Amino acid sequence: MTKELLKKFRSSAAPVALALAMISMPAFAQEAQTVAAGPPVEIVVTGSRIASPAATAASPLQVVSVEQIQNSGATNIQDLLLENPAIGTPSISRTNSGFNTSSVGVATVDLRNLGIDRTLVLVNGRRFVSGIPGSSAVDLNVIPTQFLERVEILTGGASAVYGSDAVAGVVNMIYRKNFDGIELGAQTGVSERGDGFDWQANALVGKNFADGRGNIMVFAGYSKQGEVRKADRSTEAGSSAIDSTSLDLTPNQRDAPNFSGFAPQGRYFTDQFTSRRGGGFTFAPNGSLRPCFSRNGGICNLTGTSLAGSALDGTTIGPDGFNRSAFRTLAVPLERYVGAMRANFELSPAVNLFLEGNYARTKASTSIEPFPLGSDDIFPDTGGQVPIESLVGGTVYRNPFVPDAIFNDASDTNGDGLRDIFFTKRLADFGPRTSSAKRDTFRIAGGINGEVFGGFKYEVYGIYGQTKEAQVGSGQFNSLNFQQALNAIRDVNDIDGDGNRTEIICVNAAARANGCVPANIYGVGSLTPATGYLAAPQTLDTKVTQTVAGASLTGNLFSLGLGADPVGIAIGTEYRRETSSSAFDTLSQLGLNGGNKLPSTRGEFDVIEGYAEAIVPILSDRPFFNSLSLRGAIRVSKYSTVGTTLSYNYGAEWSPVEDIKFRVMQARSVRAPNVAELFEPPQQDFPQDLVDPCTDVTAADTGVLAQNCRSAVGVSANIAANDAFAVSQADAQGITSFAGGNPRLQEEKGTSFTAGVVIAPKSLGINNLVVTVDYFNIRIKDAIENLPLQFILDQCYAQSNTTLCNFIKRRPAVQGPNNSGSLDEVNSARLNSGGLQTSGIDATLSYRYDFGDVKTNIYVAYTHLFKGYQIPIDGASRDEFAGEIGASKNRFTANLGLEYGGVGVSMTGTYIGPASIDDQLTGVKPGSDPLYRVHSEFYLDAQVKFKVQDRFEFYIGGDNLLDNKPPYLADIGVGESAGQDTDTGTYDALGRRFYAGVRVKF
């Protein structure tokens, strides 16, 4: 296929891609599993705790079968789940966490794009300990993929059945059971470009005993996924090895390269404001000092175009910025050791003992470019002024490292009588910023279940889980030590008394006693002698625990007659306690290593709950009523934090004929705030692009906004000095923000409505065909959100909201007319102020048919979004996300499996519809401006397997066989993919890759 045809194919509309997928594509298991002939087998389907001979879901349910898990070749179950159109872009994955300060390499799942904390992940219908401190989100890295029998995905509110966090739905991981034998597996893979080398090995051993009354299974697995560097990949606009920041999505207009001005040789400014305009000094490649003017009008050049300039040595100067992309990780390396076990022993029909265990150790590491140091990172309280003269014993000493040209151009900018400067410098001497995280998770669940009272089933169980993380980082600096190291003089008067009058020393005697090494910031490699004193290793230690105890009773009561099945009920109670703690090193907590302040977080809560559920069959086998049943559930929970909450659901299922079933469900769900939302101390941030409402206000302006602005003394002084309120770029970029938890938060309240139809036309002679179409509408009130900073500013000044004005702090008038009254802090808080809504249509098609000896299995899942928006607070405008990147309005996955003899072929096509960049970045509504619109993508995966004597199975496969390159989005932090040129959580950025493996059974 030519490149032109491939290009047309990749950008084709959904119907074309769907048609191709249907004729050229393992399959999801159909929703209604076929039950073999014989006595009715009671099964439990996610969404209900009642076992039924004909269990189906009243809410939309999709099932990922063991066949599809095996046919995908997925190392992590997250990779497979992301193909499902009901699942949105994960906030954390291996390909979008390279810039994270914590939770690097964690794998999460996000149903309906409503947030990972609103998706409840279960294992065998029971809760699992979180992998992220302060959150309820489960790390899917700890789930042993090869130990799974299936995954059930229930979309829509399920809090009444399973408790808090199920506002968007439930993802239930169901382990294999009653396995008898030995199963070994191994797999290896590599990208077409020769990197990202992966391999895994696993073993499952199971044994039935005591005449089948007992079974024990033990699983052990190891996997290692290799690193992929950003510089080794490209987007549709070209190589990602070079920095680019333009929002223009037209490839031939991409602003690349666009290097960072924080360069290893440093830039030095004798005035605070010229530092923001690009003026000052820097070093030429040969090490000579040269003046550095604006990149648009002089020789200070960040781009790739060589510029001839009047350097002090007369040389021609090329680009002198720093290329960050050469250091960035696209896919972090991840190593996993996973163990699991499951055992049961039936003493009698009334007493069956069961036990489940999980252990996982994961290791992940990241590497990004060296730290971009500015003098304001070291001296934040003075705006970054670095003294180059020191007063010691009445004598003024000059810093001997300062070149003459810089020293002679410098002046006293802060009024202390001593010269000072400002500088920026890439800390290449410190090496890349790296982090290495090790996580240990274990969980044990056990209890007793059985049958009593003539058919009622009971269960009593307990669960304990724990996740611990230890992370170590490098490449940061100690700002307190840096302050002392920059205050250096030549000891001509032997101040330190060692007899050496030519050495350079730190001025402060206490700092010298603590090993202070003078810091030379001028030129490439100049800091190397001092890095041991200046470097500050970063550490993070976290611990999450979960304790659960519960009991339930389920069974049938009586029949209402008219041929209906008996009424099924389930009642139960559950107690849960969760704790979480996270602590960075002391410097990180104080914000003294170049990063934001990251204080420790500790907290806990517990809850006791009671629930009841009923399924009431009304009649069956009647004209127009092949079956009719009602169902409902209620749960009352008492939290130590928010008090008593109530959730419930009710619905109905009606089959006018055997082939068609209509279903409807209304649910009220709740989500109690997690530990971080309640107890996290204020975290520091440095927001960009805030617009000060007081800008350009004059003394003569009338109106509420002008009056509120002039009420600030600093603003009035600024207006008096400048005729209108004006803010320098330095002040605009120096705004700080703090936001943290709120112990007064209450629960979120979600309302979901689903209605749909299931069609299985057996009466027409079409067996094994199931089609489902479901409408969903989920609304969340009192959503826990951080108030948007721009909203706070606008409401304070334009609407006289005095409460929100308390979040704002302006600089006083004493700092001079250029920055008096400018914004110093715009803080925020978590409140129950937000609202969320999403609605759309889910459709699935499942079909199995045998053409002679050829077995065929087809599955298609499609989702169309009608709406999707967030309202951060009452009175704020909607922030639309439907149609934006990560939430395309049209998505589908299509699967085809063919098997003939011992050979099987499976193909999967995944379609992601057109989407727009977040309107919060572009200022335009999704879909309204083609400049910010990204075309659709279609990914094709395939696998071929060969069975030999039913014991050996060999397979080879490939992912992204069309080698789609992701759309170019620039390094603008789209989604969660900071530091990349695309949204790596939504689009495949790794390219074509292949794998091969073997399974052996005994």
XYZ file of N, CA, C and O in Angstrom, residues 24 64 89 136 294 321 324 340 375 377 458 530 615 622 661 704 721 725 745 780 785 837 962:
92
model
N -11.901 -7.748 8.277
C -10.502 -8.130 8.427
C -10.041 -8.297 9.860
O -8.869 -8.243 10.125
N -14.600 -8.832 28.843
C -13.372 -9.155 28.136
C -13.003 -10.587 28.515
O -12.746 -10.883 29.673
N -9.039 8.296 28.433
C -7.592 8.383 28.560
C -7.190 8.278 30.023
O -7.705 9.011 30.862
N -8.198 6.384 45.673
C -8.782 5.034 45.698
C -8.418 4.240 44.453
O -8.812 3.084 44.317
N 18.027 40.396 22.199
C 16.773 39.721 21.880
C 16.977 38.763 20.723
O 17.632 39.080 19.741
N 20.536 27.722 22.344
C 19.599 27.249 23.350
C 19.847 25.795 23.686
O 20.817 25.171 23.241
N 15.713 20.138 24.968
C 15.237 19.278 26.049
C 14.795 17.907 25.555
O 14.873 16.916 26.283
N 0.267 -14.517 42.715
C -1.128 -14.609 43.137
C -1.447 -16.051 43.475
O -0.817 -16.981 42.957
N 17.955 32.389 38.774
C 18.408 32.934 40.054
C 17.253 33.160 41.016
O 17.446 33.152 42.234
N 15.024 31.003 41.539
C 14.843 29.741 42.248
C 15.688 29.700 43.517
O 15.355 28.980 44.469
N -24.354 -17.836 52.031
C -23.790 -16.798 52.884
C -22.291 -16.677 52.610
O -21.659 -17.575 52.043
N 31.547 21.996 42.483
C 30.676 22.278 43.626
C 29.437 21.393 43.688
O 28.624 21.541 44.610
N -34.248 -8.778 43.222
C -34.700 -8.952 41.848
C -36.055 -9.643 41.916
O -36.177 -10.738 42.483
N -45.678 -15.337 28.793
C -47.013 -14.822 28.515
C -46.942 -13.988 27.239
O -45.877 -13.480 26.874
N -34.900 -8.037 24.597
C -35.027 -7.637 25.998
C -34.751 -6.147 26.111
O -33.720 -5.650 25.652
N -17.865 48.784 38.890
C -17.537 47.953 40.052
C -16.121 47.415 39.968
O -15.366 47.445 40.948
N 1.666 55.794 39.129
C 2.995 55.857 38.516
C 2.956 55.623 37.019
O 3.824 56.111 36.288
N -3.025 50.723 35.274
C -2.402 49.583 35.969
C -1.648 48.712 34.965
O -2.216 48.243 33.972
N -15.243 18.783 53.343
C -15.887 18.284 52.128
C -16.987 17.285 52.465
O -16.898 16.531 53.440
N -23.226 14.376 37.882
C -22.609 14.408 39.208
C -22.784 15.807 39.783
O -22.370 16.804 39.178
N -13.919 19.645 43.426
C -13.063 20.291 42.442
C -12.248 21.397 43.110
O -12.660 21.983 44.115
N -21.287 16.122 33.693
C -22.295 15.358 32.983
C -21.687 14.753 31.734
O -20.848 15.359 31.064
N -0.082 -0.586 11.135
C -0.032 0.468 10.120
C 1.014 1.528 10.442
O 1.217 2.454 9.670
